[in-house]
XYZ file of C-alpha atoms in Angstrom:
239
model
C 10.733 -22.793 -1.404
C 9.590 -19.656 -2.705
C 8.577 -16.333 -1.151
C 5.390 -14.875 -1.510
C 4.167 -11.523 -0.646
C 0.590 -9.540 -0.600
C -0.497 -6.788 -2.568
C -3.291 -4.673 -2.613
C -3.910 -1.545 -4.853
C -2.309 -3.740 -7.520
C -3.436 -2.754 -10.727
C -2.246 0.687 -11.741
C 0.117 3.125 -10.758
C 2.668 2.808 -8.064
C 0.503 -0.718 -6.765
C 1.801 -1.802 -10.259
C 4.774 -0.729 -9.782
C 5.526 -2.273 -6.677
C 3.891 -5.514 -7.949
C 6.487 -5.705 -10.386
C 9.807 -5.127 -8.889
C 8.766 -8.289 -6.782
C 8.577 -9.846 -9.465
C 11.576 -9.071 -10.513
C 12.838 -10.420 -6.936
C 11.218 -13.904 -7.729
C 8.572 -13.668 -5.103
C 4.552 -15.516 -5.687
C 2.375 -13.240 -5.563
C -0.958 -12.479 -4.355
C -2.781 -8.849 -6.412
C -6.082 -7.208 -4.941
C -7.630 -4.808 -7.304
C -11.260 -2.841 -5.855
C -12.947 -2.561 -9.813
C -9.864 -2.540 -12.605
C -9.711 -6.751 -13.390
C -8.829 -6.500 -16.566
C -5.508 -4.663 -15.932
C -4.891 -7.274 -13.364
C -4.980 -10.078 -15.213
C -3.364 -8.619 -17.659
C -0.441 -7.536 -15.704
C -0.634 -11.305 -13.812
C -0.104 -12.782 -16.997
C 2.741 -10.818 -18.194
C 4.791 -10.809 -14.545
C 4.123 -14.957 -14.321
C 5.646 -15.258 -18.471
C 8.510 -13.159 -18.006
C 9.629 -13.689 -14.228
C 8.557 -17.166 -14.007
C 6.836 -16.741 -11.539
C 3.162 -17.742 -10.280
C 0.530 -14.581 -9.446
C -3.275 -15.494 -8.542
C -5.776 -12.106 -8.372
C -8.893 -10.807 -6.308
C -10.997 -8.357 -7.692
C -13.279 -7.036 -4.787
C -13.243 -4.334 -1.978
C -10.747 -4.531 0.190
C -12.648 -3.066 3.322
C -15.005 -5.373 3.441
C -13.512 -7.971 6.226
C -15.767 -11.303 4.070
C -13.630 -10.285 1.275
C -10.398 -9.785 2.908
C -10.964 -13.729 4.371
C -12.067 -15.087 1.592
C -8.184 -13.983 0.022
C -6.412 -15.052 2.808
C -8.426 -18.635 2.932
C -5.720 -20.907 1.164
C -2.552 -19.191 1.906
C -0.374 -21.258 3.828
C 2.682 -18.750 3.952
C 3.371 -15.295 3.425
C 6.364 -13.433 3.206
C 5.806 -10.422 2.852
C 2.163 -7.568 3.330
C 2.107 -4.904 1.185
C -0.867 -1.663 2.300
C -0.699 -0.312 -0.883
C -4.881 0.453 -1.875
C -6.195 3.909 -1.078
C -8.798 6.503 -2.275
C -8.614 10.462 -1.731
C -11.415 13.130 -1.541
C -10.179 16.916 -1.871
C -13.365 18.587 -1.282
C -14.446 21.207 1.873
C -14.589 19.037 4.788
C -18.688 20.708 5.681
C -19.461 19.258 1.814
C -18.022 15.851 2.691
C -20.704 13.326 3.759
C -20.548 10.855 6.208
C -20.724 8.001 4.045
C -17.487 9.346 2.037
C -16.009 10.431 5.411
C -15.928 6.344 5.949
C -15.409 5.437 2.517
C -11.265 7.197 3.292
C -11.371 5.423 6.497
C -12.563 2.251 5.753
C -10.742 1.588 2.356
C -7.001 3.767 3.938
C -6.680 2.349 7.310
C -9.258 -0.698 8.350
C -7.984 -2.469 5.004
C -4.956 -2.233 6.894
C -6.295 -3.662 9.467
C -7.790 -6.718 7.984
C -5.261 -7.689 6.053
C -2.493 -7.439 8.753
C -4.434 -9.469 11.417
C -5.344 -12.261 8.532
C -1.053 -11.835 8.305
C 0.456 -11.531 10.914
C -1.430 -15.101 12.056
C 1.641 -17.058 9.132
C 4.422 -14.716 10.453
C 3.923 -15.045 14.023
C 3.718 -19.422 13.401
C 7.044 -19.248 10.723
C 8.869 -16.232 13.329
C 9.702 -13.665 10.308
C 7.231 -10.704 8.158
C 8.077 -8.159 7.126
C 4.299 -4.953 7.185
C 4.588 -2.121 4.558
C 1.851 0.088 4.646
C 1.960 3.142 1.789
C 0.862 6.416 4.189
C 1.282 9.946 2.647
C 3.296 13.294 4.243
C -0.840 14.510 4.801
C -0.408 11.522 7.963
C 2.305 13.768 8.832
C 0.971 16.893 8.171
C -2.028 16.895 7.402
C -3.835 18.558 4.319
C -6.276 21.947 3.708
C -9.565 19.680 2.145
C -8.128 16.817 2.434
C -9.511 17.140 6.559
C -10.238 12.184 6.133
C -7.330 11.419 3.624
C -4.462 12.849 6.243
C -7.204 11.448 8.912
C -6.973 7.971 7.251
C -2.414 8.413 7.085
C -1.674 9.890 10.257
C -4.437 7.031 11.990
C -2.213 4.594 9.485
C 1.090 5.971 10.930
C 0.259 5.400 14.812
C -1.321 2.152 13.576
C 2.382 1.117 12.058
C 4.361 2.194 15.176
C 1.674 0.377 17.237
C 2.003 -2.965 15.457
C 5.790 -3.004 14.849
C 5.879 -2.695 18.674
C 3.613 -5.496 19.224
C 5.478 -7.741 16.797
C 8.906 -6.935 17.272
C 9.277 -10.382 19.314
C 7.801 -12.959 16.648
C 10.754 -11.284 14.102
C 8.312 -9.181 12.369
C 9.074 -6.069 11.151
C 6.754 -3.188 10.230
C 7.376 -0.079 8.923
C 5.492 3.111 6.293
C 6.396 5.193 3.328
C 5.099 8.612 3.483
C 5.054 9.614 -0.299
C 4.616 12.984 -1.687
C 3.713 14.258 -4.774
C 3.752 11.235 -6.471
C 2.935 11.301 -11.303
C -0.231 8.845 -10.458
C -3.791 8.518 -11.534
C -4.477 9.865 -8.113
C -3.783 13.072 -8.370
C -5.528 14.075 -11.332
C -7.999 15.334 -9.811
C -5.386 18.511 -9.877
C -4.440 20.495 -13.113
C -2.130 21.541 -14.563
C -1.148 25.023 -13.079
C -2.391 23.366 -9.495
C 0.805 20.393 -10.454
C 2.628 23.536 -11.415
C 2.120 25.337 -8.415
C 3.281 22.426 -6.209
C 6.561 21.653 -7.814
C 7.294 24.107 -6.646
C 7.060 23.922 -2.983
C 9.020 20.244 -4.029
C 13.216 20.934 -3.263
C 13.781 17.841 -5.833
C 11.985 20.471 -8.810
C 9.504 17.675 -9.186
C 7.219 14.895 -8.708
C 7.769 10.944 -7.776
C 7.316 8.018 -9.568
C 6.010 4.868 -8.474
C 8.636 3.148 -9.581
C 10.846 5.239 -6.784
C 8.100 3.872 -4.937
C 8.480 0.865 -5.495
C 12.200 0.493 -4.680
C 12.017 1.596 -1.518
C 9.696 -0.574 -0.664
C 12.060 -3.475 -1.914
C 14.932 -1.785 -0.010
C 12.850 -1.891 3.227
C 11.937 -6.229 2.564
C 15.526 -5.866 2.645
C 16.712 -4.205 5.311
C 17.626 -5.359 8.595
C 15.540 -6.880 11.404
C 16.402 -3.828 13.784
C 15.068 -1.890 11.397
C 11.054 -1.263 12.056
C 7.735 0.705 13.446
C 9.761 3.052 11.084
C 7.924 6.346 9.673
C 10.847 7.049 5.957
C 8.981 10.125 4.008
C 9.816 10.633 -0.339
C 8.762 13.343 -1.078
C 11.846 14.514 -2.502
C 12.741 16.958 -0.178
C 9.203 18.712 0.178
C 8.981 18.705 3.915
């Protein structure tokens, strides 16, 4: 039976790299993006052509539970769930609106609850499954001018640890990857000077790249079942 994986935030950056890595491993894919329909379709066509897998795409708001329900409607078996979708807000806390706060929490945290809730039903029946949440070092340490983002990723880390304990008896492993500064569009809000200043504090002397994150995802999928409830940091020795 073909292995299957469900991935959010799949059209570009880290999500795109993860989708490619999964396709190389032979997974049939369910890929979700918010608005980049053409990018997603192009990726799906390329993966199906090159790796002889099947891809099903969904375009919509992952923070909307009804949309997520529609995505899972015809999924009969799922081996891997990767919660990668995320948005950020950089700015003074007092300038942030309640609507902006809610958007960050719903997209980065509530969506992981929605997808996990729907994925777990199949995984429990199978007595197997892997859930991997893409988090951030700011979920561990907190970042100035990123209160909502830090809170959402801190919540995702705690969600990971709690869900891992609950699902371990069903042979389902739940882990998270806390990423440091990555070379993605999300960090284009910083100027070249700001990026250079951050890189000075990274022992590895550079930003990470999406391919490295994807490689770690594959390694986690292949890891022993005894590895669960962990927040694994990928940050070049930053924190």
